[in-house]
XYZ file of C-alpha atoms in Angstrom:
637
model
C 0.000 0.000 0.000
C 1.213 3.490 -0.773
C 1.696 5.859 2.194
C -1.599 7.665 2.827
C 0.070 10.972 3.682
C 1.626 11.568 0.286
C 0.463 14.786 -1.354
C 1.419 13.466 -4.826
C 0.722 10.192 -6.535
C 3.440 7.801 -7.678
C 4.361 8.193 -11.354
C 3.837 5.362 -13.837
C 6.476 4.338 -16.419
C 6.906 1.385 -18.754
C 9.600 -1.232 -19.230
C 9.864 -4.212 -21.547
C 10.593 -6.574 -18.641
C 8.785 -7.016 -15.362
C 10.728 -5.324 -12.571
C 10.447 -6.322 -8.940
C 9.574 -3.812 -6.252
C 12.649 -2.014 -4.955
C 14.596 -2.053 -8.240
C 16.616 1.162 -8.531
C 16.020 2.869 -11.871
C 16.436 6.167 -13.648
C 13.558 7.694 -15.620
C 12.848 10.918 -17.551
C 11.133 13.586 -15.480
C 10.587 16.739 -17.470
C 13.854 17.642 -19.184
C 16.081 15.571 -16.866
C 16.446 11.998 -15.680
C 15.742 11.269 -12.034
C 16.602 8.251 -9.920
C 14.102 6.304 -7.873
C 12.880 2.785 -7.334
C 9.973 0.626 -8.439
C 7.091 0.641 -5.944
C 4.846 -1.887 -7.690
C 4.042 -3.473 -11.066
C 0.679 -2.487 -12.585
C -1.285 -3.251 -15.726
C -1.111 -1.108 -18.851
C -2.891 2.198 -18.144
C -5.216 3.990 -20.577
C -2.720 6.823 -21.146
C 0.720 7.067 -22.775
C 3.679 6.302 -20.517
C 7.385 7.067 -20.847
C 9.975 4.270 -20.789
C 12.396 3.843 -17.902
C 15.853 5.025 -19.013
C 18.171 2.854 -16.910
C 17.589 -0.289 -14.883
C 20.335 -1.171 -12.413
C 21.206 -4.528 -10.919
C 20.393 -3.228 -7.444
C 17.208 -3.850 -5.524
C 16.121 -2.496 -2.139
C 14.924 -5.492 -0.119
C 11.668 -5.842 1.830
C 13.055 -4.506 5.113
C 14.277 -1.333 3.420
C 10.954 -0.891 1.597
C 9.049 -1.349 4.870
C 11.256 1.256 6.496
C 10.596 3.589 3.565
C 6.843 3.022 3.929
C 6.993 3.711 7.662
C 8.923 6.984 7.439
C 6.724 8.181 4.551
C 3.602 7.680 6.670
C 5.015 8.788 10.023
C 6.499 12.047 8.700
C 4.095 13.498 6.090
C 5.852 14.916 3.041
C 6.077 14.640 -0.726
C 7.548 11.409 -2.178
C 10.799 12.895 -3.433
C 11.793 14.092 0.039
C 11.790 10.511 1.308
C 13.123 8.863 -1.863
C 16.296 10.971 -1.856
C 17.311 9.421 1.489
C 17.194 5.911 0.042
C 18.543 6.705 -3.441
C 21.278 9.297 -2.782
C 22.611 11.636 -5.440
C 25.889 9.783 -6.002
C 23.911 6.891 -7.538
C 22.490 9.085 -10.306
C 25.733 9.273 -12.248
C 26.201 5.513 -12.624
C 24.176 3.662 -15.284
C 25.569 0.327 -14.062
C 27.107 -0.140 -10.664
C 30.374 -1.924 -10.171
C 29.880 -5.020 -8.071
C 31.466 -4.947 -4.647
C 34.156 -7.648 -4.561
C 33.887 -10.457 -2.045
C 36.736 -10.409 0.460
C 38.512 -13.076 2.454
C 36.942 -15.034 5.320
C 36.497 -12.771 8.322
C 38.711 -13.131 11.376
C 37.088 -12.049 14.596
C 39.104 -10.435 17.428
C 39.933 -12.378 20.559
C 37.804 -11.101 23.476
C 39.631 -9.113 26.149
C 38.645 -8.374 29.708
C 35.910 -5.843 30.429
C 35.422 -4.029 33.720
C 32.987 -5.583 36.202
C 30.362 -2.953 35.415
C 30.788 -3.341 31.660
C 30.437 -7.114 32.031
C 27.272 -6.713 34.113
C 25.785 -4.399 31.486
C 26.791 -6.845 28.740
C 25.178 -9.780 30.555
C 21.960 -7.842 31.170
C 21.635 -6.703 27.552
C 22.464 -10.058 25.942
C 19.850 -11.839 28.060
C 17.086 -9.581 26.751
C 14.932 -10.342 23.744
C 15.725 -8.223 20.645
C 12.286 -6.622 21.023
C 13.366 -5.183 24.400
C 15.005 -1.855 23.570
C 17.711 -0.597 25.929
C 18.409 2.835 27.387
C 22.096 2.763 28.353
C 22.889 5.417 30.951
C 26.649 5.561 31.376
C 28.562 8.464 32.905
C 31.223 10.039 30.728
C 34.291 7.804 30.888
C 32.337 4.663 31.848
C 33.322 2.855 28.637
C 30.123 2.763 26.598
C 32.057 2.449 23.317
C 33.891 -0.618 24.595
C 30.539 -2.179 25.498
C 29.258 -1.456 21.980
C 32.309 -3.283 20.594
C 31.618 -6.393 22.657
C 27.939 -6.418 21.694
C 28.831 -5.941 18.017
C 31.321 -8.809 18.296
C 28.630 -11.141 19.638
C 26.334 -9.946 16.871
C 29.025 -10.595 14.251
C 29.604 -14.139 15.536
C 25.929 -14.775 14.858
C 26.421 -13.610 11.265
C 24.529 -10.352 11.750
C 25.388 -6.756 10.983
C 25.594 -3.743 13.293
C 24.748 -0.071 12.802
C 26.273 2.476 15.200
C 25.033 6.055 14.860
C 26.694 9.148 16.303
C 25.443 12.755 16.121
C 28.245 14.665 14.399
C 30.614 13.912 11.517
C 33.434 15.396 13.630
C 33.261 12.329 15.906
C 34.019 9.921 13.039
C 37.801 9.718 13.414
C 37.719 8.902 17.125
C 35.045 6.190 16.835
C 36.541 4.721 13.654
C 39.970 4.496 15.306
C 38.521 2.627 18.304
C 36.592 0.163 16.152
C 39.480 -0.458 13.749
C 41.776 -1.223 16.681
C 39.208 -3.721 17.980
C 37.975 -5.338 14.743
C 40.454 -4.424 12.010
C 39.786 -2.072 9.053
C 38.015 -4.522 6.716
C 34.973 -4.930 8.970
C 34.184 -1.233 9.407
C 32.015 0.673 6.900
C 32.036 4.476 7.305
C 29.306 6.619 5.779
C 28.708 10.363 5.928
C 28.293 13.355 3.616
C 31.878 14.654 3.991
C 33.304 11.579 2.286
C 33.774 11.707 -1.475
C 30.986 10.373 -3.721
C 33.273 7.437 -4.588
C 33.782 6.605 -0.903
C 30.066 6.904 -0.183
C 29.288 4.706 -3.174
C 31.788 2.075 -2.002
C 30.106 1.886 1.416
C 26.644 1.759 -0.159
C 27.695 -1.135 -2.391
C 29.436 -2.960 0.442
C 26.278 -2.882 2.508
C 24.004 -3.724 -0.416
C 26.079 -6.761 -1.392
C 26.529 -7.811 2.250
C 29.186 -10.482 1.578
C 30.311 -10.584 5.202
C 29.144 -9.190 8.547
C 29.951 -5.512 8.905
C 29.787 -2.692 11.421
C 28.487 0.477 9.784
C 29.103 3.811 11.508
C 27.753 7.218 10.593
C 25.375 10.056 11.493
C 21.606 9.826 10.951
C 21.981 9.556 7.144
C 23.397 6.042 7.652
C 19.880 4.920 8.609
C 18.906 4.921 4.936
C 21.597 2.628 3.589
C 20.282 -0.683 2.139
C 20.928 -2.604 5.356
C 20.316 -6.334 5.485
C 20.214 -8.661 8.457
C 20.851 -6.068 11.141
C 21.079 -7.556 14.615
C 22.013 -4.430 16.562
C 21.269 -0.714 16.148
C 23.126 1.644 18.511
C 22.398 5.363 18.859
C 25.351 6.844 20.749
C 25.195 10.286 22.417
C 21.436 9.847 22.023
C 20.675 13.124 23.805
C 22.184 15.194 20.997
C 19.859 17.503 19.078
C 21.690 16.712 15.818
C 19.650 13.493 15.566
C 16.644 15.643 14.661
C 16.650 16.787 11.040
C 15.898 20.510 11.295
C 14.978 21.247 7.679
C 13.075 19.599 4.848
C 11.748 16.277 6.119
C 12.071 16.929 9.876
C 12.409 13.350 11.100
C 13.855 12.112 14.379
C 16.902 9.876 14.015
C 16.130 8.233 17.375
C 12.552 7.327 16.481
C 13.600 6.240 12.992
C 16.369 4.037 14.429
C 13.720 2.295 16.518
C 11.610 1.612 13.436
C 14.629 0.324 11.497
C 15.521 -2.029 14.357
C 11.958 -3.378 14.522
C 11.928 -4.062 10.775
C 15.097 -6.161 11.096
C 14.179 -7.809 14.404
C 17.287 -6.112 15.795
C 17.935 -4.765 19.268
C 17.929 -0.993 19.745
C 20.315 0.638 22.240
C 20.312 4.375 22.891
C 23.349 5.354 24.933
C 24.236 8.583 26.724
C 25.471 10.068 29.981
C 22.234 12.073 29.837
C 19.588 9.994 28.020
C 16.806 12.146 26.496
C 13.781 12.420 28.776
C 11.036 11.974 26.184
C 12.516 8.997 24.308
C 13.641 7.304 27.532
C 10.161 7.456 29.013
C 8.632 6.189 25.763
C 11.029 3.221 25.632
C 10.656 2.286 29.302
C 6.858 2.607 29.232
C 6.776 0.047 26.396
C 8.808 -2.600 28.215
C 12.323 -1.368 27.475
C 15.218 -1.843 29.887
C 17.310 0.806 31.650
C 20.945 -0.308 32.022
C 23.352 1.881 34.003
C 27.124 2.269 34.293
C 28.075 4.699 37.068
C 31.809 3.962 37.427
C 34.837 5.057 35.421
C 36.136 2.371 33.071
C 39.727 3.332 33.914
C 41.285 5.037 36.918
C 39.463 5.442 40.236
C 37.203 7.866 42.062
C 40.339 9.764 43.137
C 40.799 10.659 39.469
C 37.251 11.941 39.058
C 36.327 15.627 38.931
C 35.276 18.278 41.392
C 32.768 21.058 40.774
C 32.770 24.678 41.843
C 29.646 26.794 41.340
C 30.613 30.458 41.038
C 27.823 32.907 41.889
C 28.317 35.720 39.376
C 25.961 38.035 41.274
C 28.572 38.353 44.062
C 30.980 41.236 43.650
C 33.840 39.229 45.176
C 33.758 36.808 42.234
C 33.776 39.430 39.481
C 36.968 40.411 37.684
C 37.911 43.189 35.305
C 37.352 40.730 32.437
C 33.666 40.297 31.593
C 32.591 36.618 31.436
C 35.590 35.350 33.439
C 35.338 35.259 37.238
C 38.292 35.455 39.600
C 38.000 31.734 40.547
C 38.043 30.739 36.851
C 41.086 32.905 36.087
C 42.963 31.383 39.039
C 42.030 27.827 37.950
C 43.312 28.517 34.418
C 46.598 29.874 35.788
C 47.096 26.812 37.969
C 46.463 24.362 35.124
C 48.860 26.195 32.826
C 51.517 26.048 35.563
C 50.868 22.279 35.800
C 51.438 21.962 32.017
C 47.838 20.823 31.636
C 45.105 21.900 29.222
C 42.111 24.147 29.831
C 38.776 24.042 28.012
C 36.490 27.084 28.110
C 32.939 26.591 26.926
C 30.576 29.324 25.740
C 26.990 28.644 24.725
C 26.367 31.051 21.839
C 22.639 30.307 21.768
C 21.138 32.281 24.543
C 20.319 35.466 26.254
C 20.751 38.173 23.611
C 17.013 38.952 23.790
C 16.424 37.814 27.387
C 16.453 40.390 30.165
C 18.697 39.248 33.013
C 19.645 40.926 36.270
C 23.343 40.370 36.895
C 22.980 41.408 40.548
C 20.272 39.004 41.757
C 19.585 36.689 38.782
C 15.963 37.795 38.144
C 14.456 37.191 34.706
C 10.953 37.670 33.266
C 8.796 34.539 33.016
C 5.475 33.724 31.304
C 2.706 33.054 33.868
C 1.045 30.541 31.508
C 3.991 28.502 30.220
C 6.565 28.968 33.003
C 9.095 29.885 30.302
C 11.332 32.981 29.906
C 9.851 35.954 28.088
C 11.635 37.455 25.087
C 12.444 41.182 25.010
C 11.367 42.995 21.816
C 13.144 46.339 21.693
C 11.087 47.803 18.814
C 7.819 47.605 20.770
C 9.461 47.556 24.216
C 7.472 44.480 25.229
C 8.148 41.141 26.884
C 6.576 38.370 24.836
C 6.056 34.624 25.191
C 7.011 32.869 21.953
C 4.777 29.909 22.813
C 1.366 31.212 23.931
C 1.580 34.891 22.924
C 1.353 36.413 26.419
C 2.876 39.902 26.486
C 3.449 42.772 28.847
C 5.372 46.024 28.947
C 9.133 45.584 29.223
C 11.248 47.026 32.052
C 14.672 48.653 32.263
C 15.458 47.820 35.885
C 15.094 44.712 38.005
C 11.744 44.635 39.872
C 13.420 42.765 42.751
C 16.591 44.791 43.385
C 16.182 47.814 41.058
C 19.505 47.118 39.285
C 19.888 47.778 35.535
C 19.010 44.765 33.360
C 21.552 43.239 31.001
C 21.252 42.281 27.355
C 24.959 41.531 26.958
C 26.006 38.429 25.033
C 29.719 38.644 24.110
C 31.106 36.753 21.173
C 33.703 34.033 21.333
C 36.267 36.112 19.419
C 36.121 38.865 22.071
C 36.780 36.286 24.785
C 39.730 34.942 22.781
C 41.265 38.426 22.770
C 40.868 38.645 26.561
C 42.617 35.289 26.945
C 45.626 36.469 24.921
C 45.865 39.474 27.226
C 45.445 37.472 30.443
C 47.721 34.555 29.510
C 50.430 35.833 27.137
C 52.583 33.103 25.655
C 49.862 30.453 25.915
C 48.679 28.668 22.787
C 44.959 29.324 22.348
C 42.780 27.329 19.951
C 39.311 28.650 19.113
C 36.688 26.371 17.556
C 33.325 27.641 16.351
C 31.243 27.957 13.187
C 33.633 30.578 11.766
C 36.499 28.079 11.425
C 37.653 27.129 7.952
C 37.697 23.400 7.199
C 41.419 23.033 7.890
C 40.966 24.809 11.229
C 38.026 22.757 12.547
C 38.326 20.656 15.682
C 37.860 17.377 13.796
C 40.794 18.231 11.487
C 43.025 19.077 14.461
C 41.813 16.540 17.016
C 45.015 14.489 17.296
C 47.147 17.648 17.479
C 44.993 19.075 20.295
C 44.810 15.718 22.065
C 48.599 15.468 22.187
C 48.946 18.923 23.761
C 49.003 21.208 20.720
C 46.998 23.886 22.563
C 47.104 25.157 26.143
C 43.651 26.725 26.179
C 40.792 25.432 24.032
C 37.784 27.684 23.649
C 34.651 26.758 21.787
C 30.931 26.157 21.555
C 28.630 23.105 21.458
C 31.011 21.033 19.332
C 33.314 20.622 22.337
C 30.619 18.854 24.385
C 30.467 15.815 22.126
C 32.228 12.655 23.293
C 35.829 13.847 23.016
C 38.619 12.358 25.125
C 41.467 14.773 25.952
C 43.886 13.094 28.403
C 45.833 16.313 29.184
C 42.719 18.295 30.072
C 42.547 19.403 33.731
C 40.151 22.376 33.949
C 36.812 23.060 32.287
C 35.278 26.510 32.588
C 31.622 27.029 31.702
C 31.325 30.750 31.190
C 27.617 31.232 30.523
C 25.868 28.382 32.303
C 22.544 30.253 32.421
C 22.313 30.664 28.667
C 20.394 27.481 27.888
C 18.167 28.019 30.920
C 17.043 31.350 29.510
C 15.637 29.915 26.278
C 11.814 30.102 26.149
C 11.233 26.370 25.688
C 9.982 23.521 27.883
C 13.158 21.545 27.102
C 15.522 24.330 28.244
C 16.357 22.733 31.616
C 17.029 19.388 29.953
C 19.242 20.965 27.307
C 21.153 22.878 29.965
C 21.596 19.736 32.077
C 22.761 17.688 29.090
C 25.087 20.389 27.861
C 26.757 21.046 31.210
C 27.037 17.339 32.019
C 28.579 16.593 28.637
C 31.093 19.443 28.657
C 32.092 18.701 32.269
C 32.557 15.085 31.178
C 35.625 16.085 29.151
C 37.590 15.909 32.454
C 37.691 13.281 35.176
C 37.735 10.392 32.698
C 40.439 8.458 34.527
C 43.528 10.243 33.140
C 43.950 12.712 36.006
C 41.848 14.611 38.505
C 39.805 17.363 36.882
C 37.991 20.501 37.955
C 34.866 22.116 36.540
C 34.103 25.804 37.155
C 30.452 26.686 36.538
C 29.672 30.416 36.355
C 26.009 31.300 36.915
C 23.684 34.116 37.916
C 21.122 31.560 39.152
C 23.028 29.254 41.542
C 19.783 28.185 43.254
C 18.455 26.439 40.115
C 17.716 22.758 40.821
C 19.504 21.883 37.591
C 22.959 22.765 38.985
C 22.562 20.423 41.950
C 21.910 17.502 39.617
C 24.858 18.466 37.387
C 27.375 18.731 40.232
C 26.252 15.424 41.774
C 26.050 13.786 38.308
C 22.542 12.648 39.239
C 20.779 11.977 35.948
C 18.189 9.798 37.689
C 17.106 12.627 39.987
C 16.946 15.104 37.128
C 14.952 12.655 34.986
C 12.303 12.139 37.665
C 11.952 15.852 38.394
C 11.794 16.778 34.716
C 9.096 14.160 34.080
C 7.036 15.514 36.958
C 7.309 19.067 35.573
C 6.222 17.973 32.088
C 3.379 15.850 33.423
C 2.071 18.864 35.327
C 2.081 20.993 32.156
C 1.057 18.130 29.795
C 4.150 18.530 27.637
C 5.689 15.562 25.751
C 6.031 12.672 26.513
C 2.548 13.117 28.042
C 1.177 14.418 24.740
C 2.232 14.685 21.109
C 3.150 18.080 19.690
C 3.475 19.825 16.352
C 4.917 23.266 15.679
C 3.364 25.069 12.724
C 4.552 28.398 11.389
C 3.611 30.731 8.572
C 6.003 32.992 6.654
C 4.758 36.219 5.057
C 6.179 39.440 3.642
C 4.712 41.577 6.428
C 4.018 41.074 10.142
C 0.336 41.934 9.600
C -0.090 39.212 6.963
C 1.655 36.661 9.182
C -0.597 37.528 12.124
C -3.769 37.354 10.013
C -2.806 34.027 8.402
C -1.986 32.432 11.756
C -5.218 33.737 13.330
C -7.278 32.428 10.400
C -5.565 29.056 10.705
C -6.433 28.831 14.422
C -10.050 29.658 13.619
C -10.198 26.730 11.181
C -8.964 24.369 13.909
C -12.203 24.677 15.851
C -13.591 21.561 14.161
C -10.927 19.436 15.863
C -11.760 18.195 19.350
C -9.335 17.522 22.220
C -6.711 19.779 20.687
C -4.606 22.093 22.838
C -3.687 25.247 20.929
C -0.831 27.521 22.067
C -0.557 30.790 20.195
C -0.421 32.234 17.664
C 2.765 34.029 18.704
C 5.805 35.412 16.890
C 8.472 32.818 16.227
C 11.644 33.051 18.324
C 13.336 34.521 15.249
C 10.364 36.526 14.026
C 12.080 38.258 11.109
C 14.557 36.549 8.806
C 15.562 37.244 5.195
C 13.114 40.155 5.115
C 10.071 37.999 5.978
C 8.015 37.502 9.136
C 7.213 34.230 10.868
C 4.454 33.466 13.385
C 3.870 30.072 14.952
C 1.190 27.900 16.532
C 1.887 24.892 18.770
C -0.695 22.106 18.834
C -0.768 19.264 21.352
C -2.914 16.145 21.400
C -2.936 12.610 22.803
C -3.642 11.425 19.242
C -0.591 11.811 16.978
C -2.512 10.811 13.844
C -4.701 13.899 14.324
C -1.614 16.124 14.212
C -0.280 14.262 11.156
C -3.611 14.832 9.397
C -3.421 18.574 10.100
C 0.171 18.634 8.809
C -0.788 16.933 5.546
C -3.472 19.538 4.821
C -1.523 22.743 5.551
C -1.964 25.644 3.092
C 0.895 27.288 1.206
C 3.367 29.405 3.189
C 2.826 27.119 6.198
C 5.534 24.796 7.509
C 5.535 22.232 10.287
C 7.690 20.180 12.615
C 5.934 17.079 13.964
C 7.389 15.879 17.286
C 9.667 18.936 17.558
C 12.708 18.671 19.795
C 12.229 22.345 20.616
C 9.393 24.854 20.360
C 11.744 27.716 19.429
């Protein structure tokens, strides 16, 4: 059956021979040829059809076609959006594919000793049925990757294949190196968009031919390779927002990985030091298993880390350098004297439009959504980007009468301060402005071996990196994520701070984490400093249950883009009026989008929540022009 949510029908072509479903072909579409695959064979229609141009020797099997059918129905879109995932562009240039050559008989590695905790986790997971998905909570440095290797080895002995996903391409070299050392190079298939078309094609063919068990690694795009006989699907760093496609077909890599695993009868494992609240609750409520690793895989508790929360509202902690407290400056000096590395983290997403009192920590909050209000300077109003609540803005703190701050310094300005404070030190800055040759992934081994004294960067530095010379981590704007007007802001802040603090105390040497904040009383910091994910998870669930946010409902974010603010407001109001025919639908908004004006156009949004996801999917499939949607959004911003 064809996916019901498609807005277009499937196109009919002719061929002299009968072609089985899944056959990859190329056919004329307008003035060009386009690649796709056969959905079904039909009788001769009563209209003229065009012939298929090229028929390849390659066929997507039933499991891949089922996965295609699922994602097409679960995430409403036009056919081409989904097809391009399964028939990537590098296939279009090849009329006939070169067969992937069969290699020698595989030689499996000899098992080595795991830690007691790793062995316990291994025993628990391997005793489960494949239908029992696993949430693996392991603190940073607990050895989750080693556990994945052992599980993949067992899977390989049974003649099955393994897929290991990670969130960012920059993590490829580290994971590939670990797996190659464990299994050897011939058993590892790497796939991501930064590889050349020839390299991508080689991996695609290797997996399609499936001559021997393999371990495929890659970001979310690796889900759509023509996998066969998968026995294990691992989603590492499962908390990371990069698993959610944020443009075009806005699918969730975590949810899609679960569907792929079910189609193959494979076991799904999502692993993280901070497993995502929504997906964890959904897995556990359906009979999944929580498996925990709370100890370091190497070293001892004496080599763990200590935390220091620096209250930035206290004058005694402030220095002449904005964004760097006296305790942080002293910690950096000490580490440099010890010939150790320092990592300074700045969250660039944050408080530029949020009013914050730097004396007492006050900020404006929506009475309806319990989320921070956004300051709009043109109308001098405080506005909720979720429900539309607004009130007059203020210039001084209503609690202590101090001036309110809108400061949000850039990373380059902080780099200049570091050169002034620590002359002679080698400083490496990593952010979105880096050229390819200057990115962290290109310089990882150099940095890891001590090529920089002070490393400063943004979110990239929170992701699964192991730096043995690192001694001090400074988090310069810990409140930033908390100030975002979104129900997931506390979770994002907790994940971010836990992950970046996890770069130290991994068993190499004792580490220290300096957390600078204007809101030291926030419950989130207590859970970060005690590394208590369980406590945070329970409290976050209770908060969401109280407000009926996911996972206690399904959500869709819908927004309209118009040339003027007035047209955007009218279109969004008219849309809400037309929703009155739907029952049991919670409507938040309309309200201006977090980034209301972009590229000269205006965007207003509506958030809908319901216990029935199919109702939201139906609304999405019938949206008018100029309207866009994100079903199951990871954020309401």
